[in-house]
Coordinates of C-alpha atoms in Angstrom, one line a residue:
X7 CA 109.6 106.2 71.8
X8 CA 108.5 107.3 75.0
X9 CA 107.5 105.8 78.3
X10 CA 105.2 107.5 80.7
X11 CA 104.7 106.1 84.0
X12 CA 101.5 107.0 85.9
X13 CA 99.2 105.9 89.1
X14 CA 101.7 106.3 92.1
X15 CA 100.9 107.9 95.3
X16 CA 100.3 107.3 98.9
X17 CA 98.7 104.4 100.4
X18 CA 98.4 102.7 103.8
X19 CA 100.2 99.5 104.4
X20 CA 98.2 96.7 103.3
X21 CA 96.6 98.8 100.7
X22 CA 96.9 98.5 96.9
X23 CA 97.8 100.6 93.6
X24 CA 97.8 100.0 90.1
X25 CA 100.6 101.6 88.0
X26 CA 100.6 102.1 84.2
X27 CA 103.2 102.5 81.6
X28 CA 102.1 104.1 78.6
X29 CA 104.2 103.8 75.4
X30 CA 104.4 105.4 72.4
X31 CA 106.4 104.0 69.3
X32 CA 106.9 100.7 71.2
X33 CA 104.9 97.4 71.6
X34 CA 106.5 94.9 73.5
X35 CA 104.9 92.2 71.8
X36 CA 106.8 93.1 68.5
X37 CA 109.7 95.2 70.0
X38 CA 110.8 93.8 73.1
X39 CA 110.7 94.0 77.0
X40 CA 109.0 96.2 79.3
X41 CA 110.4 95.6 82.9
X42 CA 109.4 97.4 85.9
X43 CA 112.0 98.8 88.2
X44 CA 112.2 100.5 91.7
X45 CA 115.0 102.8 93.7
X46 CA 115.3 104.2 96.8
X47 CA 117.5 106.7 97.4
X48 CA 121.0 105.4 98.4
X49 CA 120.2 102.2 96.9
X50 CA 120.6 100.2 93.5
X51 CA 117.6 100.0 91.2
X52 CA 116.1 96.8 91.4
X53 CA 113.9 94.6 88.9
X54 CA 109.9 94.3 90.1
X55 CA 108.2 92.8 87.2
X56 CA 109.0 91.8 83.3
X57 CA 107.1 90.7 80.7
X58 CA 108.6 90.1 77.3
X59 CA 108.5 88.8 73.7
X60 CA 111.7 86.9 74.7
X61 CA 110.0 84.4 77.0
X62 CA 106.5 83.4 78.0
X63 CA 104.9 84.6 81.1
X64 CA 106.1 87.0 83.3
X65 CA 109.2 87.2 85.9
X66 CA 109.3 88.8 89.2
X67 CA 111.7 90.0 91.7
X68 CA 112.2 87.7 94.8
X69 CA 110.7 90.6 97.0
X70 CA 107.4 90.3 95.4
X71 CA 106.4 87.1 96.8
X72 CA 103.1 87.1 94.8
X73 CA 101.9 90.4 95.8
X74 CA 102.3 92.1 92.5
X75 CA 100.9 91.1 88.9
X76 CA 102.2 92.9 85.6
X77 CA 99.7 92.8 82.9
X78 CA 99.2 94.4 79.7
X79 CA 96.3 95.8 77.3
X80 CA 95.6 94.1 74.1
X81 CA 97.7 96.4 72.2
X82 CA 100.8 95.9 74.4
X83 CA 101.4 99.3 74.6
X84 CA 100.3 99.7 78.1
X85 CA 102.0 97.7 80.9
X86 CA 100.5 97.8 84.4
X87 CA 101.6 96.8 87.9
X88 CA 99.1 96.0 90.1
X89 CA 100.2 95.7 93.8
X90 CA 98.8 94.4 96.5
X91 CA 99.1 94.1 99.9
X92 CA 101.8 96.7 99.9
X93 CA 104.3 97.1 102.9
X94 CA 106.5 100.2 104.0
X95 CA 109.4 98.8 102.3
X96 CA 107.9 98.9 98.9
X97 CA 108.1 102.7 99.0
X98 CA 110.3 103.9 96.2
X99 CA 110.2 105.8 92.8
X100 CA 108.9 103.0 90.0
X101 CA 110.2 103.3 86.7
X102 CA 109.6 101.1 83.6
X103 CA 112.1 100.6 81.2
X104 CA 112.1 99.0 77.7
X105 CA 114.5 97.0 75.7
X106 CA 114.8 95.8 72.0
X107 CA 117.6 93.3 72.9
X108 CA 117.0 89.6 72.9
X109 CA 119.9 89.5 75.5
X110 CA 117.0 89.8 78.0
X111 CA 116.0 86.5 79.4
X112 CA 115.3 84.7 82.7
X113 CA 118.7 85.1 84.2
X114 CA 119.4 88.5 82.6
X115 CA 115.8 90.6 82.9
X116 CA 117.1 92.8 85.8
X117 CA 120.6 93.9 84.0
X118 CA 120.0 97.6 83.9
X119 CA 122.5 98.3 81.1
X120 CA 120.3 96.2 78.6
X121 CA 117.5 98.5 78.7
X122 CA 117.6 101.5 76.1
X123 CA 114.8 103.7 77.4
X124 CA 113.3 104.9 80.9
X125 CA 110.5 106.4 82.2
X126 CA 110.4 109.5 84.2
X127 CA 109.3 107.5 87.1
X128 CA 106.3 107.7 89.8
X129 CA 106.6 107.7 93.4
X130 CA 105.1 105.4 95.5
X131 CA 104.8 105.9 99.2
X132 CA 103.3 103.1 101.7
X133 CA 102.8 104.4 105.1
X134 CA 102.6 102.2 108.1

């Protein structure tokens, strides 16, 4: 199983980006959960958005405030994170992570230790 993120880059505040997480050997609709996390140097990794076979719909971090959307292709092997109205505070390395455990639920989706596989990350930089 492999996860590969892409789509990061430099964007001005107020702009948009779409990140992709391409999976091989894993389809979240059958196998579990894909979640986007982000991390700023010196800070804990935080959950951004989650999509899972364990619950309907998607879950977002409180800071998203309707600006981001997680979506997937029909095969459920690529998960996208569309980010709009970006702010300098969104600057971070964005990671996608996969989990097979059924323990990922609405209250546990951002528990890092539940995730078995991580991508290499993609840098998002938002300039003011």
